CSV table of C-alpha atoms in Angstrom, one decimal:
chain,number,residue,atom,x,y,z
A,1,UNK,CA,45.4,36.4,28.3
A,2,UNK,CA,45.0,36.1,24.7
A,3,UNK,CA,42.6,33.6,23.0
A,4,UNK,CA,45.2,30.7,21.1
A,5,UNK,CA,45.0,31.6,17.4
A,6,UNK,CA,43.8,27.9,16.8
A,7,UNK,CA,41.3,27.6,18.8
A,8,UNK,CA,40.1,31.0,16.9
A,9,UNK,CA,40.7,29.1,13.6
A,10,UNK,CA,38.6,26.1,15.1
A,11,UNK,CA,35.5,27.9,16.1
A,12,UNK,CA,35.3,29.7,12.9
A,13,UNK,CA,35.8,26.5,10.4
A,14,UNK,CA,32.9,25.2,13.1
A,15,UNK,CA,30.7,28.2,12.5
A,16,UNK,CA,31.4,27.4,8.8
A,17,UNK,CA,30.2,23.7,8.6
A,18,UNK,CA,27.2,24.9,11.4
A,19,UNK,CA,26.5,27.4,7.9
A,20,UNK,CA,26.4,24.5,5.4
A,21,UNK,CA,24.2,22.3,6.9
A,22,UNK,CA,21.2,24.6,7.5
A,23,UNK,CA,21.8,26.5,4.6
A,24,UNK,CA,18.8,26.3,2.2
A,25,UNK,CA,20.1,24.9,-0.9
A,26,UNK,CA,19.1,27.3,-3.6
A,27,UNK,CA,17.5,26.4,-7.9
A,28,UNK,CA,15.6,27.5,-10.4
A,29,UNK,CA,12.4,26.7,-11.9
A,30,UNK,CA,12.1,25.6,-15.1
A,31,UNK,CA,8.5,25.7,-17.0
A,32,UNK,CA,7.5,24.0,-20.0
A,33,UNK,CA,4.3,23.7,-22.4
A,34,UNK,CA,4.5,20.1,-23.8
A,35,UNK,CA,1.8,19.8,-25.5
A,36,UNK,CA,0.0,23.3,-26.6
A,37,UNK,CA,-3.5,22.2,-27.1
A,38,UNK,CA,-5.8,23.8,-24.6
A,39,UNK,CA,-7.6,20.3,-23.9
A,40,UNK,CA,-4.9,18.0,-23.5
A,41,UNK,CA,-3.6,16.9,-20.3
A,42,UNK,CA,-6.6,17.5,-18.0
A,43,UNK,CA,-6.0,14.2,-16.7
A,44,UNK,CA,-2.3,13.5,-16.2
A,45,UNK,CA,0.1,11.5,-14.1
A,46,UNK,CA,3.9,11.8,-14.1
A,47,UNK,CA,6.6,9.1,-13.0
A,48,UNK,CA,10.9,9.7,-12.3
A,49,UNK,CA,12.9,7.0,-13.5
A,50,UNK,CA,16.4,5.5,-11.5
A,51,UNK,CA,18.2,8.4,-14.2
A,52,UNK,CA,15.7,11.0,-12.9
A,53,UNK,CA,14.0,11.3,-15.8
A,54,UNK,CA,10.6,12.4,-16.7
A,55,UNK,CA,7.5,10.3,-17.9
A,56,UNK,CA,4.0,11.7,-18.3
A,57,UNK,CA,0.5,9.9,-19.5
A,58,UNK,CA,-2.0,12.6,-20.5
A,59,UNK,CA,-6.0,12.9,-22.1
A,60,UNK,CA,-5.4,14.8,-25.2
A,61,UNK,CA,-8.1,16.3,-27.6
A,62,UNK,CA,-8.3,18.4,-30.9
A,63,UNK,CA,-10.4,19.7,-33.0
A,64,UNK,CA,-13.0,20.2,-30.4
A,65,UNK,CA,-13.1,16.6,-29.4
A,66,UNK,CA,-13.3,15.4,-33.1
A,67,UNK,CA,-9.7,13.7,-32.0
A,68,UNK,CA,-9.0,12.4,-28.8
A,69,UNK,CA,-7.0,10.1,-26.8
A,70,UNK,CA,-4.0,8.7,-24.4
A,71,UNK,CA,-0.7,10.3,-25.1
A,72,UNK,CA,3.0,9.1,-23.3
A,73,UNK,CA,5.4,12.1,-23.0
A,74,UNK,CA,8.9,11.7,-21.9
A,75,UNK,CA,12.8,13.2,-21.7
A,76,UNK,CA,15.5,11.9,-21.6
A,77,UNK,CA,17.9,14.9,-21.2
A,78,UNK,CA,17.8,14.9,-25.3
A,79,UNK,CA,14.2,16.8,-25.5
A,80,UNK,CA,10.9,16.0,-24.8
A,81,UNK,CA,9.1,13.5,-27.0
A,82,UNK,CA,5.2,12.2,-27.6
A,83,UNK,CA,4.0,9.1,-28.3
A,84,UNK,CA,0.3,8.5,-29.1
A,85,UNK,CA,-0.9,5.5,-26.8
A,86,UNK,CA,-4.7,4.8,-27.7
A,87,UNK,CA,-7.0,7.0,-29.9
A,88,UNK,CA,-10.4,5.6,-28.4
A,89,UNK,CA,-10.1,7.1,-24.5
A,90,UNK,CA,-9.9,10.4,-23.0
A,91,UNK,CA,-10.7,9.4,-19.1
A,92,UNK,CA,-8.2,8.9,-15.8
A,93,UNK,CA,-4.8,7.6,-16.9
A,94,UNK,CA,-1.8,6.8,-14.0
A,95,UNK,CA,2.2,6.0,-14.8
A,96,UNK,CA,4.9,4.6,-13.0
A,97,UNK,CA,8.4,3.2,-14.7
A,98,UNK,CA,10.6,0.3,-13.3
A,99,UNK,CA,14.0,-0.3,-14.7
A,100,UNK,CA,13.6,3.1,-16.6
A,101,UNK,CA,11.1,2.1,-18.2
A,102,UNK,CA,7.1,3.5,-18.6
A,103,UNK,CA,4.0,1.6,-17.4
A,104,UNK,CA,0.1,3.0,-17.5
A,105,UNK,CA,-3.1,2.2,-16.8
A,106,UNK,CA,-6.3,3.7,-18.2
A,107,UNK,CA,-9.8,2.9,-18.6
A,108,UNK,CA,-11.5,2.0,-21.9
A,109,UNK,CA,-14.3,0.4,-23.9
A,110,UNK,CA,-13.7,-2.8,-25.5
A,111,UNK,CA,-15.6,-2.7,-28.8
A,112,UNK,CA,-16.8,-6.2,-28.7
A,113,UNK,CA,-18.8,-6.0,-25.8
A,114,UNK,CA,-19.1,-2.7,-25.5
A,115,UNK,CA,-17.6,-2.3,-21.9
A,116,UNK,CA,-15.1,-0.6,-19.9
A,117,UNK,CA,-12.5,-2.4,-18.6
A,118,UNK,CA,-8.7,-1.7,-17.0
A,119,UNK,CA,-6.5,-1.4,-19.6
A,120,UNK,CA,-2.4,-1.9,-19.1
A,121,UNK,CA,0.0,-0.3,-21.6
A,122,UNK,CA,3.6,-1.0,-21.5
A,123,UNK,CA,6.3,-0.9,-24.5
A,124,UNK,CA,7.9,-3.8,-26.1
A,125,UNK,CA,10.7,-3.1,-28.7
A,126,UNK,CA,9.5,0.6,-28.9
A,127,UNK,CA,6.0,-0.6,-30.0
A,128,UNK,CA,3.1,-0.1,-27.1
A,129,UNK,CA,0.9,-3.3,-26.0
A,130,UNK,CA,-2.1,-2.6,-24.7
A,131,UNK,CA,-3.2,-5.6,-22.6
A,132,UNK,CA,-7.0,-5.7,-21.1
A,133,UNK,CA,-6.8,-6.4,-17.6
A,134,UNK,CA,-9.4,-9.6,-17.3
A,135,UNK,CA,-11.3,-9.4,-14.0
A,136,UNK,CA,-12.0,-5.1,-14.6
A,137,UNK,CA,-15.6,-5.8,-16.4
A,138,UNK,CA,-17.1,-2.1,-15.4
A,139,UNK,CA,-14.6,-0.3,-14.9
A,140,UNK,CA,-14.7,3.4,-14.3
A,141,UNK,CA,-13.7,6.7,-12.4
A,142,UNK,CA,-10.4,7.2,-11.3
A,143,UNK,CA,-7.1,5.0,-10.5
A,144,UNK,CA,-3.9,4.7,-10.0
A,145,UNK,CA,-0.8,2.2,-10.4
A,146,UNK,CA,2.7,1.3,-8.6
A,147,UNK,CA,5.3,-1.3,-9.3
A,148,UNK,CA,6.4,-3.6,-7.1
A,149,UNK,CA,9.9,-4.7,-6.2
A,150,UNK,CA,10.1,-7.4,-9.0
A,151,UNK,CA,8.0,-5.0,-11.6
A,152,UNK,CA,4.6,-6.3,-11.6
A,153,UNK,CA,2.0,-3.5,-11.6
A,154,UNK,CA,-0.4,-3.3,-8.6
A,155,UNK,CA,-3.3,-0.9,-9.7
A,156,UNK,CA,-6.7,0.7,-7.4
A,157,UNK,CA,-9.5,1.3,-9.3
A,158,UNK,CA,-13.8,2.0,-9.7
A,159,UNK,CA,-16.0,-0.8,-10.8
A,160,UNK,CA,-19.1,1.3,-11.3
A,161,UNK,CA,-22.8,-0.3,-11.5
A,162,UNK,CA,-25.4,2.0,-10.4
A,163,UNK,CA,-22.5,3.3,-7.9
A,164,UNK,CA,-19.0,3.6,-8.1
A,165,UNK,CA,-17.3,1.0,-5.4
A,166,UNK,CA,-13.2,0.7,-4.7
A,167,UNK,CA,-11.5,-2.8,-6.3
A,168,UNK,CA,-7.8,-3.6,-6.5
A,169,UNK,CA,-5.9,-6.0,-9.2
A,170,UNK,CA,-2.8,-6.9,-9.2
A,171,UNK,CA,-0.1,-9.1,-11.4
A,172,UNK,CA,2.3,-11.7,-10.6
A,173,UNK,CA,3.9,-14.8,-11.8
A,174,UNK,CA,0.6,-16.7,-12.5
A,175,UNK,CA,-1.6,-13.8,-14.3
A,176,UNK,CA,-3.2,-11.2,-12.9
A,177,UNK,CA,-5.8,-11.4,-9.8
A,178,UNK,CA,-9.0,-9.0,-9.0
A,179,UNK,CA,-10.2,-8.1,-5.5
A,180,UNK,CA,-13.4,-6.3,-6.3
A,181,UNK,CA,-16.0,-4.5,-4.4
A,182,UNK,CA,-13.9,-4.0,-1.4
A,183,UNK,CA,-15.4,-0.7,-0.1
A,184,UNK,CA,-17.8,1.8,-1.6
A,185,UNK,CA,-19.4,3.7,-2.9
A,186,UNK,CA,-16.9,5.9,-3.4
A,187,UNK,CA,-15.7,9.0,-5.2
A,188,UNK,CA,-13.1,11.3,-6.6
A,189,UNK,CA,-9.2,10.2,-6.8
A,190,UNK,CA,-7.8,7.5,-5.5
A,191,UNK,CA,-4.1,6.8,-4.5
A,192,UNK,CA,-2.1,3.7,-3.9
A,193,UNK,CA,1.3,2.8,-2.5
A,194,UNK,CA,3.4,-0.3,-1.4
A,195,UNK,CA,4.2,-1.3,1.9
A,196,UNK,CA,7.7,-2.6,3.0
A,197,UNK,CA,6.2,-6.1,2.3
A,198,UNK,CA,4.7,-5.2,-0.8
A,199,UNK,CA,1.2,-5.0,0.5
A,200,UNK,CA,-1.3,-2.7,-1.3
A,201,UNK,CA,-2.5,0.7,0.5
A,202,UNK,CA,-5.3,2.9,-1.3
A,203,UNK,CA,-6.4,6.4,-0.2
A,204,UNK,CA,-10.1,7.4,-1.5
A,205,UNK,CA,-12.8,8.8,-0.9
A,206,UNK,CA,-16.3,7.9,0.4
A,207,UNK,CA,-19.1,9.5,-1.6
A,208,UNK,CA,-21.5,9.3,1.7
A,209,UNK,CA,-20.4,12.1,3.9
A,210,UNK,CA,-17.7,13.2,1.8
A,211,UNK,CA,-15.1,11.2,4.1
A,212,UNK,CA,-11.5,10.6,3.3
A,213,UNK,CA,-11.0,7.1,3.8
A,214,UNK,CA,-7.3,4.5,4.0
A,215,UNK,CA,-7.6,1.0,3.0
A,216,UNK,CA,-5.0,-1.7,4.1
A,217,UNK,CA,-4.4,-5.2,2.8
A,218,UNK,CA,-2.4,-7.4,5.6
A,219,UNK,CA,-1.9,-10.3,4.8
A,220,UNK,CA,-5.0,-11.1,3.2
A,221,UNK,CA,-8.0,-9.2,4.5
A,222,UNK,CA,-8.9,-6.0,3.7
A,223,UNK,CA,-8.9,-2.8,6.8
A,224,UNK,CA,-10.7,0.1,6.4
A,225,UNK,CA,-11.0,3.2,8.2
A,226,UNK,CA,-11.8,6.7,7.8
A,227,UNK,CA,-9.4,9.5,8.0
A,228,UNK,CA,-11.0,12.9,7.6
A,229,UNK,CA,-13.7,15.4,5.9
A,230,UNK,CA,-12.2,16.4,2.8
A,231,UNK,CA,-11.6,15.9,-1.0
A,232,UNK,CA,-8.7,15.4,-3.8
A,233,UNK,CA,-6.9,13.5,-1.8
A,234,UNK,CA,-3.2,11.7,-2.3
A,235,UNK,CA,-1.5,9.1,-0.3
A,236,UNK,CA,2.0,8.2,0.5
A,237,UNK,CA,3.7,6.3,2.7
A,238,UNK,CA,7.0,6.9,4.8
A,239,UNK,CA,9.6,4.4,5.2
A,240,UNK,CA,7.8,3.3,8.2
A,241,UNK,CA,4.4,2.5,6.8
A,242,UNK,CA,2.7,4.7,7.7
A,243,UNK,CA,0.2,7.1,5.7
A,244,UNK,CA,0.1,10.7,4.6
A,245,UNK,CA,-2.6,12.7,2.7
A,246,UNK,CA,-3.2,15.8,0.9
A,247,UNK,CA,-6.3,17.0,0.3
A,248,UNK,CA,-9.0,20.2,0.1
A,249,UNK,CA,-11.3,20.8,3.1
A,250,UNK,CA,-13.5,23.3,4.2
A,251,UNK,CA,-14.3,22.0,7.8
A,252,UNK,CA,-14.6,24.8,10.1
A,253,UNK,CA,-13.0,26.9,7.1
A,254,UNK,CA,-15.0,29.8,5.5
A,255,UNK,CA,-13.1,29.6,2.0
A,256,UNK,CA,-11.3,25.9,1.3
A,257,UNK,CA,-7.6,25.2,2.3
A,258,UNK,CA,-4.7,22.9,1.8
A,259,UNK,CA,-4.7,20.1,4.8
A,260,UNK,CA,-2.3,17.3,5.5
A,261,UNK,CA,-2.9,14.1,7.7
A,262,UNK,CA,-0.6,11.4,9.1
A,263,UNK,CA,-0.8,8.2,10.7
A,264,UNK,CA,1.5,7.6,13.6
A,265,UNK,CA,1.8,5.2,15.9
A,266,UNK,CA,-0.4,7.3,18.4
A,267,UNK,CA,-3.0,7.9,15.7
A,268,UNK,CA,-3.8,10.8,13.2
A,269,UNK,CA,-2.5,14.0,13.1
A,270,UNK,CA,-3.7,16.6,10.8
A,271,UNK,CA,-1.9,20.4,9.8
A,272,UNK,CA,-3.3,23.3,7.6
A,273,UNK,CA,-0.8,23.4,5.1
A,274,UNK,CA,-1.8,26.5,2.8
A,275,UNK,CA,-4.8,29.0,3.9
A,276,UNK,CA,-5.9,32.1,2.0
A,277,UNK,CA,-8.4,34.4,2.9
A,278,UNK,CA,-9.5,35.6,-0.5
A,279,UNK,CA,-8.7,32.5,-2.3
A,280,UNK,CA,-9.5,28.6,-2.2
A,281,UNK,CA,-6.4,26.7,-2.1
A,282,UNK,CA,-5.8,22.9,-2.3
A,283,UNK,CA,-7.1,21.8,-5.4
A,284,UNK,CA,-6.2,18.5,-7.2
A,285,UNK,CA,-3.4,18.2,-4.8
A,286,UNK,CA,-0.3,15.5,-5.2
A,287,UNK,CA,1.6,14.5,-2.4
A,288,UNK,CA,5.2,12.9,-3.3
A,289,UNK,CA,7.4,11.7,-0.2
A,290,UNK,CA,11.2,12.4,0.2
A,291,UNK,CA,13.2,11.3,3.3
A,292,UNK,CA,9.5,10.9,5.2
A,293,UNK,CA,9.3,14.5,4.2
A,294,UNK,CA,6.1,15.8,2.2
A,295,UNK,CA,6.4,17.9,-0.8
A,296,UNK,CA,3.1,18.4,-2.6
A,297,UNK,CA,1.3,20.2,-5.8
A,298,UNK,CA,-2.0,21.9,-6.2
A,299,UNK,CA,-4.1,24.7,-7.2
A,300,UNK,CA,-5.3,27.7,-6.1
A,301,UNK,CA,-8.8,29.3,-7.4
A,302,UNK,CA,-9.5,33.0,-7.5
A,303,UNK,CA,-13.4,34.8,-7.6
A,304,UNK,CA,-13.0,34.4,-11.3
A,305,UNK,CA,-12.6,30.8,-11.2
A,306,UNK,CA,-8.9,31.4,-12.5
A,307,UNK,CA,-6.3,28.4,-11.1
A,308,UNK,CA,-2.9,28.7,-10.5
A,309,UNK,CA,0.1,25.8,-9.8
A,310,UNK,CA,1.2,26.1,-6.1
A,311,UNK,CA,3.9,24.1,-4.5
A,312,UNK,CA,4.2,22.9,-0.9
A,313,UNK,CA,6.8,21.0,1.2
A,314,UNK,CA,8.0,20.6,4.6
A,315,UNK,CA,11.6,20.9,5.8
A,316,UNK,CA,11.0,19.3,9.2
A,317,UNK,CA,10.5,22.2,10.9
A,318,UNK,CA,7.4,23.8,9.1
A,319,UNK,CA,5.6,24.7,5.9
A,320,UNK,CA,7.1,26.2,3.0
A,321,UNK,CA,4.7,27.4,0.1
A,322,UNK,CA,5.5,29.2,-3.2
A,323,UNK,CA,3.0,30.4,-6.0
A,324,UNK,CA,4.8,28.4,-9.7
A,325,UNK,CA,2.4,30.6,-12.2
A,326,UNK,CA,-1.2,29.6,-14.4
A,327,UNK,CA,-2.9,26.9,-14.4
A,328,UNK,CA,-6.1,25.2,-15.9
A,329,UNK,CA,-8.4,23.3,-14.2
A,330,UNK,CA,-7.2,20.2,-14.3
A,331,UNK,CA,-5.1,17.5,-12.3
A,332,UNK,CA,-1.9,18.1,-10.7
A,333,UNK,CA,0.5,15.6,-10.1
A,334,UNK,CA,4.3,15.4,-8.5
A,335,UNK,CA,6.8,12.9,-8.6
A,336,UNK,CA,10.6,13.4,-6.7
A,337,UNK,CA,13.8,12.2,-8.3
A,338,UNK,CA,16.9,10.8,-6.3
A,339,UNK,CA,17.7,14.2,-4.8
A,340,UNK,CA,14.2,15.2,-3.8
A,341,UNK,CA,14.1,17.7,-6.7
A,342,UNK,CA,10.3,18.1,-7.4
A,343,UNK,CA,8.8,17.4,-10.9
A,344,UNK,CA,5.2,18.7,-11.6
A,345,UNK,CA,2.6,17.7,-14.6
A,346,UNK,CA,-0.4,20.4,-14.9
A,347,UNK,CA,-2.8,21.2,-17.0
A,348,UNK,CA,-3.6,24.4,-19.0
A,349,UNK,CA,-2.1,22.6,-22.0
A,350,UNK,CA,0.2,19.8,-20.5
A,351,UNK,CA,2.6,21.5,-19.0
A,352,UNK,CA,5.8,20.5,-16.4
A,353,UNK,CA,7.3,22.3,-14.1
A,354,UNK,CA,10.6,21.3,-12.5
A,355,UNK,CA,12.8,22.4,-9.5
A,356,UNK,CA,16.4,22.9,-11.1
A,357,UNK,CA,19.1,22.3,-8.3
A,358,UNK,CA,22.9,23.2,-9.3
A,359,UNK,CA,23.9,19.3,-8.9
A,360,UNK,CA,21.0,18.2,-11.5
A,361,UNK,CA,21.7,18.1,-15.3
A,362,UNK,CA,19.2,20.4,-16.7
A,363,UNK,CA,16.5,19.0,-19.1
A,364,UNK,CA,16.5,20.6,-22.3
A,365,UNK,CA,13.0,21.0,-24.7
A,366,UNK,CA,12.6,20.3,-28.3
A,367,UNK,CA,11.9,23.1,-30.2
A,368,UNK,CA,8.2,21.8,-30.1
A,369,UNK,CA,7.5,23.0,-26.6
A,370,UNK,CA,7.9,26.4,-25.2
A,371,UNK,CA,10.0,26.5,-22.3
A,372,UNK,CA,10.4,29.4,-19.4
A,373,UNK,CA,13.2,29.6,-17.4
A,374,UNK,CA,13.7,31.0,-14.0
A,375,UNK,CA,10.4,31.5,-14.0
A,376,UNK,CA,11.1,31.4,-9.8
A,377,UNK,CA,14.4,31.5,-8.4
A,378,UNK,CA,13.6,29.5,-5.3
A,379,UNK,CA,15.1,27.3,-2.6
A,380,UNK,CA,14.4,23.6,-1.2
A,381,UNK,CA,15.3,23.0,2.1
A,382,UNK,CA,16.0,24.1,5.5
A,383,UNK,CA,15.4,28.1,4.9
A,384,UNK,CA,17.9,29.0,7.5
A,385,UNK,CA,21.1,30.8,5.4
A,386,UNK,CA,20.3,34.6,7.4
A,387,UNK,CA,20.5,33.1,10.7
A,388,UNK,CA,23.6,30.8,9.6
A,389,UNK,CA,25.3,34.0,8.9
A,390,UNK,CA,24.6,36.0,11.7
A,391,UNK,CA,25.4,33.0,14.1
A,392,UNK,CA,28.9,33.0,12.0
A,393,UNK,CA,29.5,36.7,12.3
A,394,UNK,CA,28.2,37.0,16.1
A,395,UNK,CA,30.8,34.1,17.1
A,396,UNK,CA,33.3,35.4,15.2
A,397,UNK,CA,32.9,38.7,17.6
A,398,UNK,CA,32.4,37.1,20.6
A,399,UNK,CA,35.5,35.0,20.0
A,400,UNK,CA,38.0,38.3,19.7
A,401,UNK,CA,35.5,39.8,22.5
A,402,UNK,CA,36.6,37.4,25.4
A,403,UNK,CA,32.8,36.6,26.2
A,404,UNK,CA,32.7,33.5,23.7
A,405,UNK,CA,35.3,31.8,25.2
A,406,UNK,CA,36.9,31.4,28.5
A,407,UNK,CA,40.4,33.3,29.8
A,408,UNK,CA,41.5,30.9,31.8
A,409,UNK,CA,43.8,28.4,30.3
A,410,UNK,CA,42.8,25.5,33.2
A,411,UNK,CA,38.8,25.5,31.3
A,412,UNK,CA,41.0,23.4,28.2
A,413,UNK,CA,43.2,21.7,30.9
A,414,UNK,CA,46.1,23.2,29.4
């Protein structure tokens, strides 16, 4: 008996939607040199806005040193504009936006009494205030800021004495409050994030042993505990809580790799990420978090101490790497806008790198920046469009074969 021409139909508009779902969704990726000095934007940080639009806080310098700084660069789909923030730093800078708007935090020397504190830059009828965080006396080393829900800025930092030791401020209503000295000493990058209750988390690292280590604040009290052997780390957290960092290690490793490590309810669970036999990969790494997915940026370093920008994420079933082009030796950092489209700051001048999907409206320079386009056409997400379409094509034959589905008219109760 034949097979009913609608249930033919049916299976192949099936086989169809099957094809959609786990098809990777395919982009471009867009380059750009912002800023063209060689020096600038060794440290950097970049934020997405609600409109998916970039912001980046950079360390400039020019004339070999003679001019140096903080500088804010941002697009708004018009073309990429700078902004000169302070002329009197060139150390660890960190950005974040609420309501579309930019917020950064820096270290730098108060000329009265001659020491470092936190400083907090945010605009105010297109003019930048940069307020001195009270409470930071000795500040130094890296950090990192987040908004919370209501737009105060919650920032981890160094207060360095003879050592370097972790400290956490924070503003509300009232002003702003310090927690100092709440673990150390410590070293490297550090990360923070907001729980669902709007409690800090910190990632660092120890600089006894070289250990990655998590801090938690809940309600009150500070937790810490130590994660894992490794270095450049960055922390996110899921929806649920729960922590995920990317880092360089060479533990049991003969050259340096790309490592990942998550908290779950069972406890940690670590995954090689990137490994190359003739080159050291994981440097400076960035993790950004997308449906409790992990996409993250870093560098890989050849014999002759050349770098280049690497991108990694996971589709939920494993590890997709791709190789973006140069890079200098310098941070990395990755932020994800509302459809988990990757956006990339780097250094080697300041540059940006961007995943272009077809649903995005594309970003266009100023004259003032060099762009290059389709540098990489590449795709984010579920790699699976060969199989889709031999699973298509092999129903489709079994269907007018017999063997897909049943002669007998009593299997559909017909």
């Amino acid at each position: 008996m034949k097979t009913p021409i609608s249930l033919i139909f049916f299976c192949f508009l099936l086989a169809l939607v099957t094809c959609s779902v786990v098809s990777a969704e395919e982009g471009t990726w867009d380059t750009t040199t912002i800023d063209p000095d060689p020096e600038s934007g060794s440290q950097n940080d970049i934020a997405v806005d609600e409109a998916g639009n970039p912001h980046i806080s950079y360390s400039y310098s020019y004339d070999g040193g003679s001019q140096s700084g903080l500088k804010y660069a941002y697009n708004d789909g018009s073309g990429w504009e700078t902004e000169v923030i302070d002329t009197e730093t060139r150390t660890y800078n960190a950005i974040a936006t609420f309501n579309n708007q930019p917020y950064i935090v820096y270290v730098n020397k108060d000329e009265s009494d001659d020491n470092n504190y936190v400083y907090y830059a945010y605009k105010q009828s297109q003019t930048w205030i940069l307020e001195k965080v009270p409470g930071t006396l000795n500040a130094g080393g890296a950090l990192d800021l987040i908004m919370d829900a209501n737009g105060y800025p919650h920032v981890a930092f160094g207060i360095s004495d003879d050592s370097t030791y972790l400290a956490y401020a924070y503003q509300d209503s009232s002003g702003w409050h310090v927690d100092p000295l709440i673990d150390g000493p410590i070293t490297g990058y550090i990360s923070i994030d907001l729980g669902s209750n709007q409690k800090p988390h910190i990632g660092y690292q120890s600089s006894v042993g070289g250990m990655i280590k998590y801090a938690t604040k809940n309600p009150t009290t500070w937790h810490t505990e130590e994660v894992i052997n490794g270095a450049y780390q960055s922390m996110k957290l899921d929806s649920s809580n729960y922590p995920h960092f990317s880092y360089i290690s060479n533990a049991g490793e003969l050259i340096p790799v790309l490592k990942y490590s998550y908290k779950t309810a069972s406890g940690w669970i670590t995954e090689t990420v990137d490994r190359d036999f003739t080159l050291s990969v994981g440097w400076y790494t960035s993790i950004a978090m997308f449906n409790n997915l992990a996409h993250i940026s870093y560098l890989s370093e050849d014999s002759s101490n050349a770098y280049s920008l690497k991108y990694a994420y996971n589709d939920g079933i494993s590890w997709n790497t791709m190789l973006l082009g140069p890079a200098g030796d310098g941070r990395t950092a990755i932020a994800l806008d509302s459809y988990g489209d990757p956006h990339i700051s780097y250094h080697g001048s300041l540059n940006y790198a961007h995943f272009q999907s077809p649903r995005n409206p594309v970003i266009n320079p100023t004259s003032a920046a060099t762009t290059t386009t389709q540098q990489m056409i590449g795709t984010i997400g579920m790699q699976n469009t060969g199989m889709s379409s031999f699973l298509l094509v092999t129903a489709i034959f079994f269907i007018f074969s017999g063997l897909l589905i049943p002669k007998r008219r009593e299997f559909f109760k017909l």
